[in-house]
CSV table of C-alpha atoms and ligand atoms in Angstrom, one decimal:
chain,number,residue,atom,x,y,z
A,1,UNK,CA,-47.3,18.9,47.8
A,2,UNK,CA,-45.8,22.1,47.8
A,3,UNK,CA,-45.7,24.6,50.7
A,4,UNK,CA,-43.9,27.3,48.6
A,5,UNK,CA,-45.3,30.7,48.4
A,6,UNK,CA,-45.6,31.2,44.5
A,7,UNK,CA,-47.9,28.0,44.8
A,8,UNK,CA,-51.7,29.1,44.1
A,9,UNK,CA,-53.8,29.3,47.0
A,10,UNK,CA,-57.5,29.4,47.7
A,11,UNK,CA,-59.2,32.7,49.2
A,12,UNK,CA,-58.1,32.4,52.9
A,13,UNK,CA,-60.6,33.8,56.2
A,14,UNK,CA,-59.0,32.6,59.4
A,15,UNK,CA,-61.4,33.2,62.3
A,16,UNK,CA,-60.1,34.5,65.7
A,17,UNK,CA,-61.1,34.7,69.3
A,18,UNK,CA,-60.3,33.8,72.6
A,19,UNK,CA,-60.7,30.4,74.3
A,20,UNK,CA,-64.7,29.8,74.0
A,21,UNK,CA,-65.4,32.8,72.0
A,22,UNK,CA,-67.2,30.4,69.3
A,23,UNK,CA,-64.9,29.8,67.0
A,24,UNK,CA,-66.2,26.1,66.1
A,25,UNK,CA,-69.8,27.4,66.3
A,26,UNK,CA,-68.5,29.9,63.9
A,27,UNK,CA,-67.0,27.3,61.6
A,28,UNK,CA,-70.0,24.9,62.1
A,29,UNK,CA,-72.3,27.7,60.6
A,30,UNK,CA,-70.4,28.0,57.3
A,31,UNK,CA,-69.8,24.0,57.3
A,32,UNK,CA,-73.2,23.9,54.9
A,33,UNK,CA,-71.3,25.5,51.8
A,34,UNK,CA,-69.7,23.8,49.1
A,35,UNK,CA,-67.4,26.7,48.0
A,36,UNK,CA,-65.5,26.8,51.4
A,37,UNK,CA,-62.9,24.2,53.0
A,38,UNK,CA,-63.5,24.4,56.4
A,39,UNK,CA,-60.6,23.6,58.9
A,40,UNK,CA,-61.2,23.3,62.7
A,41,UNK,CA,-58.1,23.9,64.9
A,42,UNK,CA,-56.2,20.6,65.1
A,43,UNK,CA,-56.6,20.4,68.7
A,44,UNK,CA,-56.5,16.2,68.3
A,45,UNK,CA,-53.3,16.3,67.0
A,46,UNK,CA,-51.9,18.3,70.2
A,47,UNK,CA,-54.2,16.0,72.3
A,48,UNK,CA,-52.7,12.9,71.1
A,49,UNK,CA,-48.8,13.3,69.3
A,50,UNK,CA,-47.6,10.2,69.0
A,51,UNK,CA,-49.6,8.4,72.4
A,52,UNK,CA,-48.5,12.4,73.8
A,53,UNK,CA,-51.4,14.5,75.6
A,54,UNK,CA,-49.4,17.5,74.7
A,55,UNK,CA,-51.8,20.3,75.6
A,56,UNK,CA,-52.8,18.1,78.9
A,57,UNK,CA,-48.9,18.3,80.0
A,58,UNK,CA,-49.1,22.3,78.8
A,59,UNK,CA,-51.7,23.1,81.2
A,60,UNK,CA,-50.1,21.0,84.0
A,61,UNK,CA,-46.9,22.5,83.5
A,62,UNK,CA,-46.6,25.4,81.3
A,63,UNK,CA,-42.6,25.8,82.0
A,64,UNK,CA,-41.7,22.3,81.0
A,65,UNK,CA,-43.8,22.3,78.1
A,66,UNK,CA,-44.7,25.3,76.7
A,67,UNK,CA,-41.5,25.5,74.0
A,68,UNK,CA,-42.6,21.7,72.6
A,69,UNK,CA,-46.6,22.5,72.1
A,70,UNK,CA,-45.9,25.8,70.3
A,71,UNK,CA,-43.4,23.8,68.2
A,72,UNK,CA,-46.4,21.2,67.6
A,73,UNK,CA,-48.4,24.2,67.0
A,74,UNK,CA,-46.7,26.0,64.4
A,75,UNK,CA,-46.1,22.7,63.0
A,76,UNK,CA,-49.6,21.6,62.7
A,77,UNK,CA,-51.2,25.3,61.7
A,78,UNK,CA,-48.5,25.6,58.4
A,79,UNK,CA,-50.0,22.0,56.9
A,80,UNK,CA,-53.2,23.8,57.8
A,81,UNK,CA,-52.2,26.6,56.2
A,82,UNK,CA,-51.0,24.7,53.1
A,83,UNK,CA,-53.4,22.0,53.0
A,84,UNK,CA,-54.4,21.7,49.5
A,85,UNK,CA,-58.0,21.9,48.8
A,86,UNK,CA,-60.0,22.1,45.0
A,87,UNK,CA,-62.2,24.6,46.7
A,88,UNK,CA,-61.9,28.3,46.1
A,89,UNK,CA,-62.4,29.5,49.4
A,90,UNK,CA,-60.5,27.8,52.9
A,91,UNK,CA,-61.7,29.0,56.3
A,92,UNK,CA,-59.4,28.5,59.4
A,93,UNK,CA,-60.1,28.2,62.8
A,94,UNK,CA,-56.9,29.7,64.2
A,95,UNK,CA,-53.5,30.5,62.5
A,96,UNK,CA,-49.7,30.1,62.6
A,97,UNK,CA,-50.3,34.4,63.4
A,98,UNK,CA,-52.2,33.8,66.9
A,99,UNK,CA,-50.5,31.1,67.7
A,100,UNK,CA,-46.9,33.6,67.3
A,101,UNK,CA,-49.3,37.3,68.1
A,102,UNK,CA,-51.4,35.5,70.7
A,103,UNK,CA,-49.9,32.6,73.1
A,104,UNK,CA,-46.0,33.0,72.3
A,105,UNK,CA,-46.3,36.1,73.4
A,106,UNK,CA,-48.3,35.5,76.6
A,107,UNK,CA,-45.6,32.9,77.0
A,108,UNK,CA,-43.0,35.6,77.0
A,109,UNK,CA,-44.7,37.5,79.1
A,110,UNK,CA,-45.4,35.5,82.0
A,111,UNK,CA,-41.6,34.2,81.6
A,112,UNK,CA,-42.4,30.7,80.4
A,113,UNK,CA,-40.0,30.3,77.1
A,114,UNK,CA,-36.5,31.0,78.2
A,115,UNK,CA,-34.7,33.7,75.3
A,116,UNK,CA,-33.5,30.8,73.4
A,117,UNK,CA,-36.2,28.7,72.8
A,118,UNK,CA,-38.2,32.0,72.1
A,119,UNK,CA,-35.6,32.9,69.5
A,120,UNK,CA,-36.3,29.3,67.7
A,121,UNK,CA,-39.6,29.7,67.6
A,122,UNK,CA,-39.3,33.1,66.1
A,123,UNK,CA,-36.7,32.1,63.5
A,124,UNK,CA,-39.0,29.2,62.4
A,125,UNK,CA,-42.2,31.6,62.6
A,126,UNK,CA,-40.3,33.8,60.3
A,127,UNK,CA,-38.9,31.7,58.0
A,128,UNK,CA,-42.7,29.9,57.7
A,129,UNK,CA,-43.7,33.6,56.5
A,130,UNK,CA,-41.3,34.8,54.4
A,131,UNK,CA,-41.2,31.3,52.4
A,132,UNK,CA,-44.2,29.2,53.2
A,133,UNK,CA,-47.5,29.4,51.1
A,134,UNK,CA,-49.5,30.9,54.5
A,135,UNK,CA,-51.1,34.0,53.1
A,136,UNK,CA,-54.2,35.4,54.4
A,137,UNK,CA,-57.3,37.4,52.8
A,138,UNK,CA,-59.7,37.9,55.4
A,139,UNK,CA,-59.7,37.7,59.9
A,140,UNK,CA,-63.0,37.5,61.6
A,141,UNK,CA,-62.3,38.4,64.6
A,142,UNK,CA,-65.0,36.9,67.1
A,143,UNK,CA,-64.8,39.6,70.1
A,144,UNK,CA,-66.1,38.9,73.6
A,145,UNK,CA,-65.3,39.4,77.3
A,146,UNK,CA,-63.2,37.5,79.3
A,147,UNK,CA,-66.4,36.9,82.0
A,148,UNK,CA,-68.6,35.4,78.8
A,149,UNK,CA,-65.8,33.1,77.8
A,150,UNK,CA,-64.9,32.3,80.8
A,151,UNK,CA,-68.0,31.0,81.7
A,152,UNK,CA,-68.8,29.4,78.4
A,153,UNK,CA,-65.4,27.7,79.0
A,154,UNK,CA,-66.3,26.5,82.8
A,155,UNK,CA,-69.7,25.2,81.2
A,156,UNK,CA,-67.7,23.5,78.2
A,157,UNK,CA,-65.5,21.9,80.7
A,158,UNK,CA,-62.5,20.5,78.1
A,159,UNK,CA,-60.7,18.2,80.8
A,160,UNK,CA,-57.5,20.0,80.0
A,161,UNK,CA,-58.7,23.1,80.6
A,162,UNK,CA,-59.9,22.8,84.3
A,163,UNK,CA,-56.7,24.9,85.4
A,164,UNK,CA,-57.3,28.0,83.2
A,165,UNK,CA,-57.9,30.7,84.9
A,166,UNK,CA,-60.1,34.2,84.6
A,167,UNK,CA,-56.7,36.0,84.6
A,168,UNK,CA,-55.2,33.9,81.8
A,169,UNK,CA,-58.1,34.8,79.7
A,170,UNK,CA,-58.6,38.4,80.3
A,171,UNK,CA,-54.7,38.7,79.8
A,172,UNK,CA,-55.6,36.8,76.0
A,173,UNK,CA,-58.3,39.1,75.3
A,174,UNK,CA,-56.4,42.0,75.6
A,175,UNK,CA,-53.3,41.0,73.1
A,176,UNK,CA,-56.3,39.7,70.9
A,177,UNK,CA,-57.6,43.1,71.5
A,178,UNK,CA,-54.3,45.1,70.9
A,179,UNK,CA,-53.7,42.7,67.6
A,180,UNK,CA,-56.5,42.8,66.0
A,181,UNK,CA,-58.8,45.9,67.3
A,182,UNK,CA,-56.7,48.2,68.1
A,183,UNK,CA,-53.9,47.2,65.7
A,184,UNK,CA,-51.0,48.6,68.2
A,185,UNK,CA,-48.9,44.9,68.2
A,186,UNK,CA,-47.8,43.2,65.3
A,187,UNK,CA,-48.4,43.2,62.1
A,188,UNK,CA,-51.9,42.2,60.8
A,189,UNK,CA,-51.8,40.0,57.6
A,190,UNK,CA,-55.3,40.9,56.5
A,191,UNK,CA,-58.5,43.3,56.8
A,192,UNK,CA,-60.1,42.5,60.3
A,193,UNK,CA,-63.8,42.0,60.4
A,194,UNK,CA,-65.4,42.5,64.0
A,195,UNK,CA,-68.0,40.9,65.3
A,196,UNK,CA,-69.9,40.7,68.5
A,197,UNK,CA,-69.4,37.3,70.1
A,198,UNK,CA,-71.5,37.7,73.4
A,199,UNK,CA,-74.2,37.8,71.7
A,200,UNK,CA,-75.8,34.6,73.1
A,201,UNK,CA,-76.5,31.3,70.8
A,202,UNK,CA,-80.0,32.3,70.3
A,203,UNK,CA,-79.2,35.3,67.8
A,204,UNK,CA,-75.6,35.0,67.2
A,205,UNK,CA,-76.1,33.1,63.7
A,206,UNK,CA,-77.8,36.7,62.6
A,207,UNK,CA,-74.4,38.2,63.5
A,208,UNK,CA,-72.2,35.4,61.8
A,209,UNK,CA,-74.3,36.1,58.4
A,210,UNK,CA,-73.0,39.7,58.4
A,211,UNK,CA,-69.9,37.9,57.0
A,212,UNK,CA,-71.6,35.9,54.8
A,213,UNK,CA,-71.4,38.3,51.5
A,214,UNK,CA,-67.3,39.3,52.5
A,215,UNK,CA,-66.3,35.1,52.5
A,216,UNK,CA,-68.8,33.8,50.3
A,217,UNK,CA,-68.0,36.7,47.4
A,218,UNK,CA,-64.3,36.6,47.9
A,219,UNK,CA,-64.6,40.4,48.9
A,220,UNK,CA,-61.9,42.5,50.8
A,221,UNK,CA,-64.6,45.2,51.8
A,222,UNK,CA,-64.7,45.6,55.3
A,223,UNK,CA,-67.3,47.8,57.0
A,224,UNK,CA,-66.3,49.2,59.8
B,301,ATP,N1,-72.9,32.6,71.1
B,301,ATP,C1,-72.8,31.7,72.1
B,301,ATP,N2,-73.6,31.8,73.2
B,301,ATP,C2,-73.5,30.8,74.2
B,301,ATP,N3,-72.7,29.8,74.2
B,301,ATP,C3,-71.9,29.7,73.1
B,301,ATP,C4,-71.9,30.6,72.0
B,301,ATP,N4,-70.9,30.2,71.1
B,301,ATP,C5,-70.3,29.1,71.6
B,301,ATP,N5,-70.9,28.8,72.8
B,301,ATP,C6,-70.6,27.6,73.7
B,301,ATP,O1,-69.4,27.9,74.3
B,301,ATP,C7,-68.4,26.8,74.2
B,301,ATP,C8,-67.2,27.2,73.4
B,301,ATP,O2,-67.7,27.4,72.1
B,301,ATP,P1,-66.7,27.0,70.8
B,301,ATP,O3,-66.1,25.6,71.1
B,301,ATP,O4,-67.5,27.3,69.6
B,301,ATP,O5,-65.6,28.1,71.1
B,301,ATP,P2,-64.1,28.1,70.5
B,301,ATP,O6,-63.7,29.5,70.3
B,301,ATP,O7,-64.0,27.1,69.4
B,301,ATP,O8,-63.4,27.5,71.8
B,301,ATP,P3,-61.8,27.0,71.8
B,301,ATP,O9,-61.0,28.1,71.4
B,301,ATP,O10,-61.6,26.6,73.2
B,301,ATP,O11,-61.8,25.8,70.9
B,301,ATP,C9,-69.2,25.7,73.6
B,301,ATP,O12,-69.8,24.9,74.7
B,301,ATP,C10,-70.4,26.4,72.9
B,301,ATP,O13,-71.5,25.6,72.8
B,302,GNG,N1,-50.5,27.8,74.4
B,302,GNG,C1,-51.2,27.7,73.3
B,302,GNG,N2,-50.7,28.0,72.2
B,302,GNG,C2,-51.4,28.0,71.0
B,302,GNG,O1,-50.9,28.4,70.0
B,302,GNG,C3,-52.8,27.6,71.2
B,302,GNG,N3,-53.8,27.5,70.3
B,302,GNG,C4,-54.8,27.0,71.0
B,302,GNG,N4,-54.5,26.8,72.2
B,302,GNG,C5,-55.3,26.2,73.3
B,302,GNG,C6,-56.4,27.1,73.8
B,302,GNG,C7,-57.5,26.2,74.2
B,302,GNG,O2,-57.3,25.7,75.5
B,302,GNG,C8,-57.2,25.0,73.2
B,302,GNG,C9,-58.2,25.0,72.0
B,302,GNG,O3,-58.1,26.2,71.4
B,302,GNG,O4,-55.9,25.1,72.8
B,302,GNG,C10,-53.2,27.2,72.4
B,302,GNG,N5,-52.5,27.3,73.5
């Protein structure tokens, strides 16, 4: 299988959003078309790496593990990224971009990779997308506040997830914010389409369908 950029590559939408912000609801409601490979986050590979709970030990002690989940990370999002499928269109929950745009650099932030290990993972970021087949179309970016998530997480309850806090997740939404609303961090590999992820479960399909026509019609047109 080749990873290499010049390889063909189906009509990519990743789909965006803080912890909770409905991301698998999201993927769940395009799961009925044929057109589209649909790829949840691999969040069973970081649960169980070889026998290794690996986001269990991140959340008990982001120091001593943050540098080996984001490797697993990175690792696990490019064979998402260059999974082959015979269908023309691929839909992503997540990407090898939040995982750098997002969490690495709340990482940095709150001091948790030292320099070096940071510089690793940005030389093996960077090599993954100057030479690896990772390309992107189309972001949905599922936008919500940090209380609605928050909750929605709490109610959720992922055992590993018991020790995130409101902090961490306001302090998310706002370098999801930066990256992909107000475009003022990093590059963004793709047009960003917004929608309004409070909206509760009852509706909230309505508001997914607004994306419908951009995915299912391989169209760039965003309406802002
Ligand atoms: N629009 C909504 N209104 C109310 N509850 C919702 C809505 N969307 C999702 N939920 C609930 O919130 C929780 C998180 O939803 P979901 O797993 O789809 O989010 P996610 O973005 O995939 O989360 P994570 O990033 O943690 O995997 C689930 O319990 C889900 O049932
Ligand atoms: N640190 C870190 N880096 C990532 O790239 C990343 N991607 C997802 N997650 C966490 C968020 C949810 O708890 C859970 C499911 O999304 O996994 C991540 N955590």
């Amino acid at each position: 299988m080749s990873i290499s950029k010049n390889s063909q590559r189906p009509f990519t939408v990743i789909v965006e959003g803080n912890i909770g912000s409905g991301k698998t609801t999201f993927l769940q409601h395009f799961n009925k078309f044929d057109d589209i490979c649909v790829l949840a986050e691999p969040i069973e590979l970081w649960r169980n790496c070889n026998g290794h709970n690996l986001l269990g030990l991140l959340y008990e002690d982001r120091k001593k593990w943050s540098f080996t989940f984001q490797s697993y990370v990175q690792l696990t999002m490019l064979e998402q990224h260059t999974k082959l499928t015979d269908r023309p269109i691929k839909l992503m929950e997540r990407s090898i971009y939040s995982a750098r745009y997002c969490f690495v650099e709340k990482m940095k932030q709150d001091g948790l990779l030292s320099h070096a290990s940071a510089a690793v993972l940005d030389k093996h970021f960077e090599w993954v997308k100057e030479y690896a087949n990772v390309g992107v179309d189309l972001i949905v970016y599922l936008r919500t506040s940090p209380h609605v998530v928050y909750e929605r997480m709490m109610l959720r309850n992922r055992a590993e997830e018991k020790s995130v806090s409101l902090e961490y997740l306001q302090a998310l939404h706002q370098i999801h914010e930066d990256w992909l609303y107000h475009k003022t961090i990093f590059s963004v590999a793709a047009p960003v389409l917004v929608l309004n992820a409070n909206l509760d479960k009852s509706v909230i399909h309505e508001e997914y369908m607004k994306c419908e026509p951009q995915i299912l019609n391989r169209t760039l047109t965003v309406h802002t």
